[in-house]
Amino acid sequence: MARITASVYTSHVPAIGAAMDLGKDHEPYWRKLFDGYAYSRRWMRENTPDVIILVYNDHANAFSLSMIPTFAIGTGSRYPIADEGWGPRPVPEVAGDAEFAAHITQSVIQDDFDLTIVNEMALDHGLTVPLSLMFGKASAWPCRVIPFAVNVLQYPVPSGTRCFRLGKAIRKAVESYDEPLDVQVWGTGGMSHQLQGPRAGLINREWDNAFLDRLVQEPAVLAETPHVDYVREAGSESIELVMWFIARGAMNDAAGGTPPKVVHRFYHIPASNTAVGHLILENPA
Ligand code: DHB
Ligand code: FE
């Protein structure tokens, strides 16, 4: 059977992708940030899964105000990179896993989560920057990726508790797939940031670090945080963090098993005008 071995959490600031694409990642401004992912890249090489279920948000590139799915699963075999206004990032296309994605879709919809089924979509920085951070520069991504898009742009957005429950449903789907796949679930976006208005540039280091602590220790309680608390304490775009609960809810302990091991934790300010947070959690073998 397929098995979830680990979950990865990371911000997806587009300037990080631009820094890599323009060869600026060794410049002093960026060095500390990329140093924080050096261990992650080594760990990824030793723990490359067969498939990543990559929970991210589209930023009005594949979708727009004309169509806003709350939860959308990519069931295609391959996905092009989105042009976000200055040409697609020069990173490899993403290979999906149509059969596994169809199984997850079947299982999760039967579990009462209404997923939008997407066979074709372009992938933006929400998905490509986490891949770049974790794998570095690549001529091809080393595993298949099932894109799982969540609406965190246009209210109403899903609650943390619903995302946590969805993670459990995804776990159940993975564990009922009759292939010996090593699967990771990634939750991306965040941490504190606000991109517009008088509070643009808002960063709340204490709040972010408490979020990281509690995501490890008491995710079900943390998931109950109301949306307005994110917006007030950590800026309007920090609401992207609800996506992390999908990955966290897919871990063993959310289904009554043993708590995960924290294999890496990193926090950095600033990247552009944004805080960057990162965790790797491993399920016990
Ligand atoms: C920026 C955009 C994002 O989508 C994000 O999550 C963080 C920062 C930006 O434009 O700087
Ligand atoms: Fe974003």
CSV table of N, CA and C in Angstrom, one decimal, residues 155-284:
chain,number,residue,atom,x,y,z
A,155,TYR,N,-12.5,35.4,-0.2
A,155,TYR,CA,-13.3,34.9,0.9
A,155,TYR,C,-14.7,34.5,0.3
A,156,PRO,N,-15.3,33.5,0.9
A,156,PRO,CA,-14.9,32.7,2.1
A,156,PRO,C,-13.8,31.7,1.7
A,157,VAL,N,-12.8,31.6,2.5
A,157,VAL,CA,-11.8,30.5,2.3
A,157,VAL,C,-12.0,29.5,3.4
A,158,PRO,N,-11.5,28.3,3.2
A,158,PRO,CA,-11.8,27.2,4.1
A,158,PRO,C,-11.2,27.4,5.5
A,159,SER,N,-11.8,26.8,6.5
A,159,SER,CA,-11.3,27.0,7.9
A,159,SER,C,-10.1,26.0,8.1
A,160,GLY,N,-9.3,26.3,9.1
A,160,GLY,CA,-8.2,25.4,9.4
A,160,GLY,C,-8.7,24.1,9.8
A,161,THR,N,-9.8,24.0,10.5
A,161,THR,CA,-10.3,22.7,11.0
A,161,THR,C,-10.7,21.8,9.8
A,162,ARG,N,-11.3,22.5,8.8
A,162,ARG,CA,-11.7,21.7,7.6
A,162,ARG,C,-10.5,21.2,6.8
A,163,CYS,N,-9.5,22.1,6.7
A,163,CYS,CA,-8.3,21.7,6.1
A,163,CYS,C,-7.6,20.5,6.8
A,164,PHE,N,-7.6,20.5,8.2
A,164,PHE,CA,-7.1,19.4,9.0
A,164,PHE,C,-7.8,18.1,8.7
A,165,ARG,N,-9.1,18.2,8.7
A,165,ARG,CA,-10.0,17.0,8.4
A,165,ARG,C,-9.7,16.5,6.9
A,166,LEU,N,-9.5,17.5,6.0
A,166,LEU,CA,-9.2,17.1,4.6
A,166,LEU,C,-7.9,16.3,4.6
A,167,GLY,N,-6.9,16.7,5.4
A,167,GLY,CA,-5.7,16.0,5.4
A,167,GLY,C,-5.9,14.6,5.9
A,168,LYS,N,-6.7,14.4,6.9
A,168,LYS,CA,-7.0,13.0,7.3
A,168,LYS,C,-7.7,12.2,6.2
A,169,ALA,N,-8.6,12.8,5.4
A,169,ALA,CA,-9.2,12.1,4.3
A,169,ALA,C,-8.2,11.8,3.2
A,170,ILE,N,-7.2,12.7,3.0
A,170,ILE,CA,-6.2,12.4,2.0
A,170,ILE,C,-5.3,11.2,2.5
A,171,ARG,N,-5.0,11.2,3.8
A,171,ARG,CA,-4.3,10.1,4.3
A,171,ARG,C,-5.0,8.7,4.1
A,172,LYS,N,-6.3,8.7,4.4
A,172,LYS,CA,-7.1,7.5,4.2
A,172,LYS,C,-7.0,7.1,2.7
A,173,ALA,N,-7.1,8.1,1.8
A,173,ALA,CA,-7.1,7.8,0.4
A,173,ALA,C,-5.7,7.2,0.0
A,174,VAL,N,-4.7,7.7,0.5
A,174,VAL,CA,-3.3,7.3,0.2
A,174,VAL,C,-3.2,5.8,0.7
A,175,GLU,N,-3.6,5.6,1.9
A,175,GLU,CA,-3.4,4.3,2.5
A,175,GLU,C,-4.3,3.2,1.9
A,176,SER,N,-5.2,3.6,1.1
A,176,SER,CA,-6.0,2.6,0.5
A,176,SER,C,-5.6,2.4,-1.0
A,177,TYR,N,-4.5,2.9,-1.4
A,177,TYR,CA,-4.0,2.8,-2.8
A,177,TYR,C,-3.1,1.6,-2.8
A,178,ASP,N,-3.4,0.7,-3.7
A,178,ASP,CA,-2.7,-0.6,-3.7
A,178,ASP,C,-1.4,-0.6,-4.6
A,179,GLU,N,-0.6,0.4,-4.3
A,179,GLU,CA,0.8,0.5,-4.9
A,179,GLU,C,1.7,0.8,-3.8
A,180,PRO,N,3.0,0.3,-3.8
A,180,PRO,CA,3.9,0.6,-2.7
A,180,PRO,C,4.6,1.9,-2.8
A,181,LEU,N,3.8,3.0,-2.8
A,181,LEU,CA,4.4,4.3,-3.1
A,181,LEU,C,4.8,5.0,-1.8
A,182,ASP,N,5.9,5.7,-1.9
A,182,ASP,CA,6.4,6.6,-0.8
A,182,ASP,C,5.8,8.0,-1.1
A,183,VAL,N,5.0,8.5,-0.3
A,183,VAL,CA,4.3,9.7,-0.5
A,183,VAL,C,4.6,10.8,0.5
A,184,GLN,N,4.8,12.0,0.1
A,184,GLN,CA,4.9,13.1,1.0
A,184,GLN,C,3.7,14.1,0.7
A,185,VAL,N,3.3,14.7,1.7
A,185,VAL,CA,2.3,15.8,1.6
A,185,VAL,C,3.0,17.1,2.0
A,186,TRP,N,2.9,18.1,1.1
A,186,TRP,CA,3.5,19.4,1.4
A,186,TRP,C,2.4,20.4,1.6
A,187,GLY,N,2.6,21.3,2.6
A,187,GLY,CA,1.7,22.4,2.8
A,187,GLY,C,2.5,23.7,2.6
A,188,THR,N,2.0,24.6,1.8
A,188,THR,CA,2.9,25.7,1.4
A,188,THR,C,2.2,27.1,1.6
A,189,GLY,N,2.9,28.2,1.4
A,189,GLY,CA,2.4,29.5,1.6
A,189,GLY,C,2.8,30.1,3.0
A,190,GLY,N,2.3,31.3,3.3
A,190,GLY,CA,2.7,31.9,4.6
A,190,GLY,C,4.1,32.3,4.6
A,191,MET,N,4.8,32.7,5.7
A,191,MET,CA,4.1,32.9,7.0
A,191,MET,C,3.5,34.3,7.0
A,192,SER,N,3.8,35.1,8.1
A,192,SER,CA,3.2,36.4,8.1
A,192,SER,C,3.6,37.2,6.9
A,193,HIS,N,2.6,37.7,6.3
A,193,HIS,CA,2.8,38.7,5.2
A,193,HIS,C,1.5,39.5,4.9
A,194,GLN,N,1.7,40.7,4.5
A,194,GLN,CA,0.6,41.5,4.0
A,194,GLN,C,1.2,42.3,2.8
A,195,LEU,N,0.6,42.1,1.6
A,195,LEU,CA,1.2,42.6,0.4
A,195,LEU,C,0.6,44.0,0.0
A,196,GLN,N,-0.5,44.4,0.6
A,196,GLN,CA,-1.1,45.7,0.2
A,196,GLN,C,-1.7,46.5,1.3
A,197,GLY,N,-2.0,47.7,1.1
A,197,GLY,CA,-2.7,48.6,2.1
A,197,GLY,C,-1.6,49.2,3.0
A,198,PRO,N,-2.2,49.9,4.0
A,198,PRO,CA,-1.3,50.6,5.0
A,198,PRO,C,-0.4,49.7,5.8
A,199,ARG,N,-0.8,48.5,6.0
A,199,ARG,CA,0.0,47.5,6.8
A,199,ARG,C,0.9,46.7,5.9
A,200,ALA,N,1.1,47.0,4.7
A,200,ALA,CA,2.0,46.2,3.8
A,200,ALA,C,3.3,46.0,4.4
A,201,GLY,N,3.8,44.8,4.4
A,201,GLY,CA,5.2,44.5,4.9
A,201,GLY,C,5.1,44.1,6.4
A,202,LEU,N,3.9,43.9,6.9
A,202,LEU,CA,3.7,43.5,8.3
A,202,LEU,C,4.3,42.1,8.5
A,203,ILE,N,5.2,42.0,9.5
A,203,ILE,CA,5.8,40.7,9.9
A,203,ILE,C,5.6,40.5,11.4
A,204,ASN,N,5.3,39.3,11.8
A,204,ASN,CA,5.1,39.1,13.3
A,204,ASN,C,5.9,37.8,13.6
A,205,ARG,N,7.1,38.0,14.0
A,205,ARG,CA,8.0,36.9,14.2
A,205,ARG,C,7.5,36.0,15.4
A,206,GLU,N,7.0,36.6,16.5
A,206,GLU,CA,6.6,35.8,17.6
A,206,GLU,C,5.4,35.0,17.2
A,207,TRP,N,4.4,35.5,16.5
A,207,TRP,CA,3.2,34.8,16.1
A,207,TRP,C,3.6,33.6,15.2
A,208,ASP,N,4.5,33.9,14.3
A,208,ASP,CA,5.0,32.9,13.3
A,208,ASP,C,5.6,31.7,14.1
A,209,ASN,N,6.5,32.1,15.0
A,209,ASN,CA,7.2,31.0,15.7
A,209,ASN,C,6.3,30.2,16.6
A,210,ALA,N,5.3,30.9,17.2
A,210,ALA,CA,4.3,30.2,18.0
A,210,ALA,C,3.5,29.2,17.1
A,211,PHE,N,3.2,29.7,15.9
A,211,PHE,CA,2.5,28.8,15.0
A,211,PHE,C,3.3,27.6,14.6
A,212,LEU,N,4.6,27.7,14.4
A,212,LEU,CA,5.5,26.6,14.1
A,212,LEU,C,5.5,25.6,15.3
A,213,ASP,N,5.7,26.2,16.5
A,213,ASP,CA,5.6,25.3,17.7
A,213,ASP,C,4.4,24.5,17.8
A,214,ARG,N,3.2,25.2,17.7
A,214,ARG,CA,1.9,24.6,17.9
A,214,ARG,C,1.5,23.7,16.7
A,215,LEU,N,2.0,24.0,15.5
A,215,LEU,CA,1.7,23.1,14.4
A,215,LEU,C,2.3,21.7,14.7
A,216,VAL,N,3.5,21.7,15.3
A,216,VAL,CA,4.1,20.4,15.7
A,216,VAL,C,3.3,19.8,16.8
A,217,GLN,N,3.1,20.5,17.9
A,217,GLN,CA,2.6,20.0,19.2
A,217,GLN,C,1.1,19.8,19.3
A,218,GLU,N,0.3,20.8,18.8
A,218,GLU,CA,-1.1,20.7,19.0
A,218,GLU,C,-1.8,21.2,17.8
A,219,PRO,N,-1.6,20.5,16.6
A,219,PRO,CA,-2.2,21.0,15.4
A,219,PRO,C,-3.7,21.1,15.4
A,220,ALA,N,-4.4,20.2,16.0
A,220,ALA,CA,-5.9,20.2,16.0
A,220,ALA,C,-6.4,21.4,16.7
A,221,VAL,N,-5.7,21.8,17.8
A,221,VAL,CA,-6.1,23.0,18.5
A,221,VAL,C,-5.8,24.3,17.7
A,222,LEU,N,-4.6,24.3,17.2
A,222,LEU,CA,-4.1,25.4,16.4
A,222,LEU,C,-5.0,25.7,15.2
A,223,ALA,N,-5.5,24.5,14.6
A,223,ALA,CA,-6.4,24.6,13.4
A,223,ALA,C,-7.7,25.4,13.7
A,224,GLU,N,-8.1,25.5,15.0
A,224,GLU,CA,-9.3,26.2,15.3
A,224,GLU,C,-9.1,27.8,15.3
A,225,THR,N,-7.9,28.2,15.1
A,225,THR,CA,-7.7,29.7,15.0
A,225,THR,C,-8.6,30.3,14.0
A,226,PRO,N,-9.4,31.3,14.4
A,226,PRO,CA,-10.3,32.0,13.4
A,226,PRO,C,-9.5,32.8,12.4
A,227,HIS,N,-10.1,32.9,11.2
A,227,HIS,CA,-9.4,33.6,10.1
A,227,HIS,C,-9.0,35.0,10.5
A,228,VAL,N,-9.9,35.7,11.3
A,228,VAL,CA,-9.6,37.1,11.6
A,228,VAL,C,-8.3,37.2,12.5
A,229,ASP,N,-8.0,36.2,13.2
A,229,ASP,CA,-6.7,36.2,14.0
A,229,ASP,C,-5.5,36.3,13.1
A,230,TYR,N,-5.5,35.4,12.0
A,230,TYR,CA,-4.4,35.5,11.1
A,230,TYR,C,-4.2,36.9,10.5
A,231,VAL,N,-5.4,37.4,10.0
A,231,VAL,CA,-5.3,38.7,9.3
A,231,VAL,C,-4.8,39.8,10.3
A,232,ARG,N,-5.4,39.8,11.5
A,232,ARG,CA,-5.0,40.8,12.5
A,232,ARG,C,-3.6,40.7,12.9
A,233,GLU,N,-3.2,39.5,13.3
A,233,GLU,CA,-1.9,39.3,13.9
A,233,GLU,C,-0.7,39.2,12.9
A,234,ALA,N,-1.0,38.6,11.7
A,234,ALA,CA,0.1,38.2,10.8
A,234,ALA,C,-0.1,38.7,9.4
A,235,GLY,N,-1.1,39.6,9.2
A,235,GLY,CA,-1.3,40.1,7.8
A,235,GLY,C,-2.3,39.3,7.0
A,236,SER,N,-2.9,40.0,6.0
A,236,SER,CA,-3.9,39.4,5.2
A,236,SER,C,-3.5,38.1,4.5
A,237,GLU,N,-2.3,38.1,4.0
A,237,GLU,CA,-1.9,36.9,3.2
A,237,GLU,C,-1.4,35.8,4.1
A,238,SER,N,-1.2,36.0,5.4
A,238,SER,CA,-0.9,34.9,6.2
A,238,SER,C,-1.9,33.8,6.3
A,239,ILE,N,-3.1,34.1,5.8
A,239,ILE,CA,-4.2,33.2,5.7
A,239,ILE,C,-3.8,31.9,4.9
A,240,GLU,N,-2.8,32.1,4.0
A,240,GLU,CA,-2.3,30.9,3.3
A,240,GLU,C,-1.9,29.8,4.2
A,241,LEU,N,-1.6,30.1,5.5
A,241,LEU,CA,-1.2,29.1,6.4
A,241,LEU,C,-2.2,28.0,6.7
A,242,VAL,N,-3.5,28.3,6.4
A,242,VAL,CA,-4.5,27.2,6.6
A,242,VAL,C,-4.2,26.0,5.8
A,243,MET,N,-3.4,26.2,4.7
A,243,MET,CA,-3.1,25.0,3.8
A,243,MET,C,-2.1,24.1,4.5
A,244,TRP,N,-1.4,24.6,5.5
A,244,TRP,CA,-0.4,23.7,6.2
A,244,TRP,C,-1.2,22.6,7.0
A,245,PHE,N,-2.4,22.9,7.3
A,245,PHE,CA,-3.2,21.9,8.1
A,245,PHE,C,-3.5,20.7,7.3
A,246,ILE,N,-3.6,20.8,6.0
A,246,ILE,CA,-3.9,19.7,5.1
A,246,ILE,C,-2.7,18.7,5.2
A,247,ALA,N,-1.5,19.2,5.1
A,247,ALA,CA,-0.3,18.3,5.3
A,247,ALA,C,-0.3,17.8,6.7
A,248,ARG,N,-0.5,18.6,7.7
A,248,ARG,CA,-0.4,18.2,9.1
A,248,ARG,C,-1.4,17.1,9.4
A,249,GLY,N,-2.6,17.3,8.9
A,249,GLY,CA,-3.7,16.3,9.1
A,249,GLY,C,-3.5,15.0,8.5
A,250,ALA,N,-2.5,14.9,7.6
A,250,ALA,CA,-2.2,13.7,6.9
A,250,ALA,C,-1.2,12.8,7.6
A,251,MET,N,-0.6,13.4,8.7
A,251,MET,CA,0.4,12.7,9.5
A,251,MET,C,-0.2,11.6,10.4
A,252,ASN,N,0.6,10.6,10.8
A,252,ASN,CA,0.2,9.5,11.6
A,252,ASN,C,-0.6,9.9,12.9
A,253,ASP,N,-0.1,10.9,13.6
A,253,ASP,CA,-0.7,11.2,14.9
A,253,ASP,C,-2.1,11.8,14.8
A,254,ALA,N,-2.4,12.4,13.6
A,254,ALA,CA,-3.8,12.9,13.4
A,254,ALA,C,-4.8,11.8,13.4
A,255,ALA,N,-4.3,10.6,13.0
A,255,ALA,CA,-5.1,9.4,13.0
A,255,ALA,C,-4.9,8.5,14.2
A,256,GLY,N,-4.4,9.1,15.3
A,256,GLY,CA,-4.2,8.3,16.5
A,256,GLY,C,-2.8,7.6,16.6
A,257,GLY,N,-1.9,7.9,15.7
A,257,GLY,CA,-0.6,7.2,15.7
A,257,GLY,C,0.4,8.1,16.5
A,258,THR,N,1.7,7.7,16.3
A,258,THR,CA,2.8,8.3,17.0
A,258,THR,C,3.1,9.7,16.4
A,259,PRO,N,3.4,10.7,17.2
A,259,PRO,CA,3.8,12.0,16.7
A,259,PRO,C,5.0,12.0,15.8
A,260,PRO,N,5.0,12.9,14.9
A,260,PRO,CA,6.1,13.0,13.9
A,260,PRO,C,7.4,13.5,14.6
A,261,LYS,N,8.5,13.2,13.9
A,261,LYS,CA,9.8,13.7,14.3
A,261,LYS,C,10.1,15.0,13.5
A,262,VAL,N,10.5,16.0,14.2
A,262,VAL,CA,10.9,17.3,13.5
A,262,VAL,C,12.3,17.1,13.0
A,263,VAL,N,12.5,17.0,11.7
A,263,VAL,CA,13.8,16.8,11.2
A,263,VAL,C,14.5,18.1,10.8
A,264,HIS,N,13.7,19.1,10.6
A,264,HIS,CA,14.3,20.4,10.2
A,264,HIS,C,13.2,21.5,10.5
A,265,ARG,N,13.8,22.6,11.0
A,265,ARG,CA,12.9,23.8,11.2
A,265,ARG,C,13.8,25.0,10.9
A,266,PHE,N,13.2,26.0,10.2
A,266,PHE,CA,13.9,27.2,9.8
A,266,PHE,C,12.9,28.3,9.7
A,267,TYR,N,13.4,29.5,10.1
A,267,TYR,CA,12.6,30.7,10.0
A,267,TYR,C,13.5,31.9,9.6
A,268,HIS,N,13.1,32.7,8.7
A,268,HIS,CA,13.9,33.8,8.2
A,268,HIS,C,13.1,35.0,7.8
A,269,ILE,N,13.7,36.1,8.1
A,269,ILE,CA,13.1,37.4,7.7
A,269,ILE,C,14.2,38.3,7.2
A,270,PRO,N,14.1,39.0,6.1
A,270,PRO,CA,12.9,39.0,5.2
A,270,PRO,C,13.3,38.3,3.9
A,271,ALA,N,12.2,37.9,3.2
A,271,ALA,CA,12.4,37.5,1.7
A,271,ALA,C,11.4,38.5,1.0
A,272,SER,N,11.9,39.4,0.3
A,272,SER,CA,11.0,40.5,-0.2
A,272,SER,C,10.5,41.1,1.0
A,273,ASN,N,9.1,41.2,1.1
A,273,ASN,CA,8.6,41.9,2.3
A,273,ASN,C,7.8,40.8,3.2
A,274,THR,N,8.4,39.6,3.2
A,274,THR,CA,7.6,38.5,3.7
A,274,THR,C,8.5,37.7,4.7
A,275,ALA,N,7.9,37.0,5.6
A,275,ALA,CA,8.6,36.1,6.5
A,275,ALA,C,8.5,34.7,5.8
A,276,VAL,N,9.6,33.9,6.0
A,276,VAL,CA,9.7,32.6,5.5
A,276,VAL,C,9.8,31.6,6.6
A,277,GLY,N,8.9,30.6,6.6
A,277,GLY,CA,8.9,29.5,7.6
A,277,GLY,C,9.0,28.2,6.9
A,278,HIS,N,9.6,27.2,7.6
A,278,HIS,CA,9.8,25.9,7.0
A,278,HIS,C,10.0,24.8,8.1
A,279,LEU,N,9.3,23.7,7.8
A,279,LEU,CA,9.4,22.5,8.7
A,279,LEU,C,9.4,21.3,7.8
A,280,ILE,N,10.2,20.3,8.3
A,280,ILE,CA,10.1,18.9,7.8
A,280,ILE,C,9.7,18.0,8.9
A,281,LEU,N,8.6,17.3,8.8
A,281,LEU,CA,8.2,16.3,9.8
A,281,LEU,C,8.2,14.9,9.2
A,282,GLU,N,8.7,14.0,9.9
A,282,GLU,CA,8.8,12.6,9.4
A,282,GLU,C,7.9,11.7,10.3
A,283,ASN,N,7.1,10.9,9.6
A,283,ASN,CA,6.4,9.8,10.4
A,283,ASN,C,7.4,8.7,10.8
A,284,PRO,N,7.2,8.2,12.0
A,284,PRO,CA,8.1,7.1,12.4
A,284,PRO,C,7.9,5.9,11.4
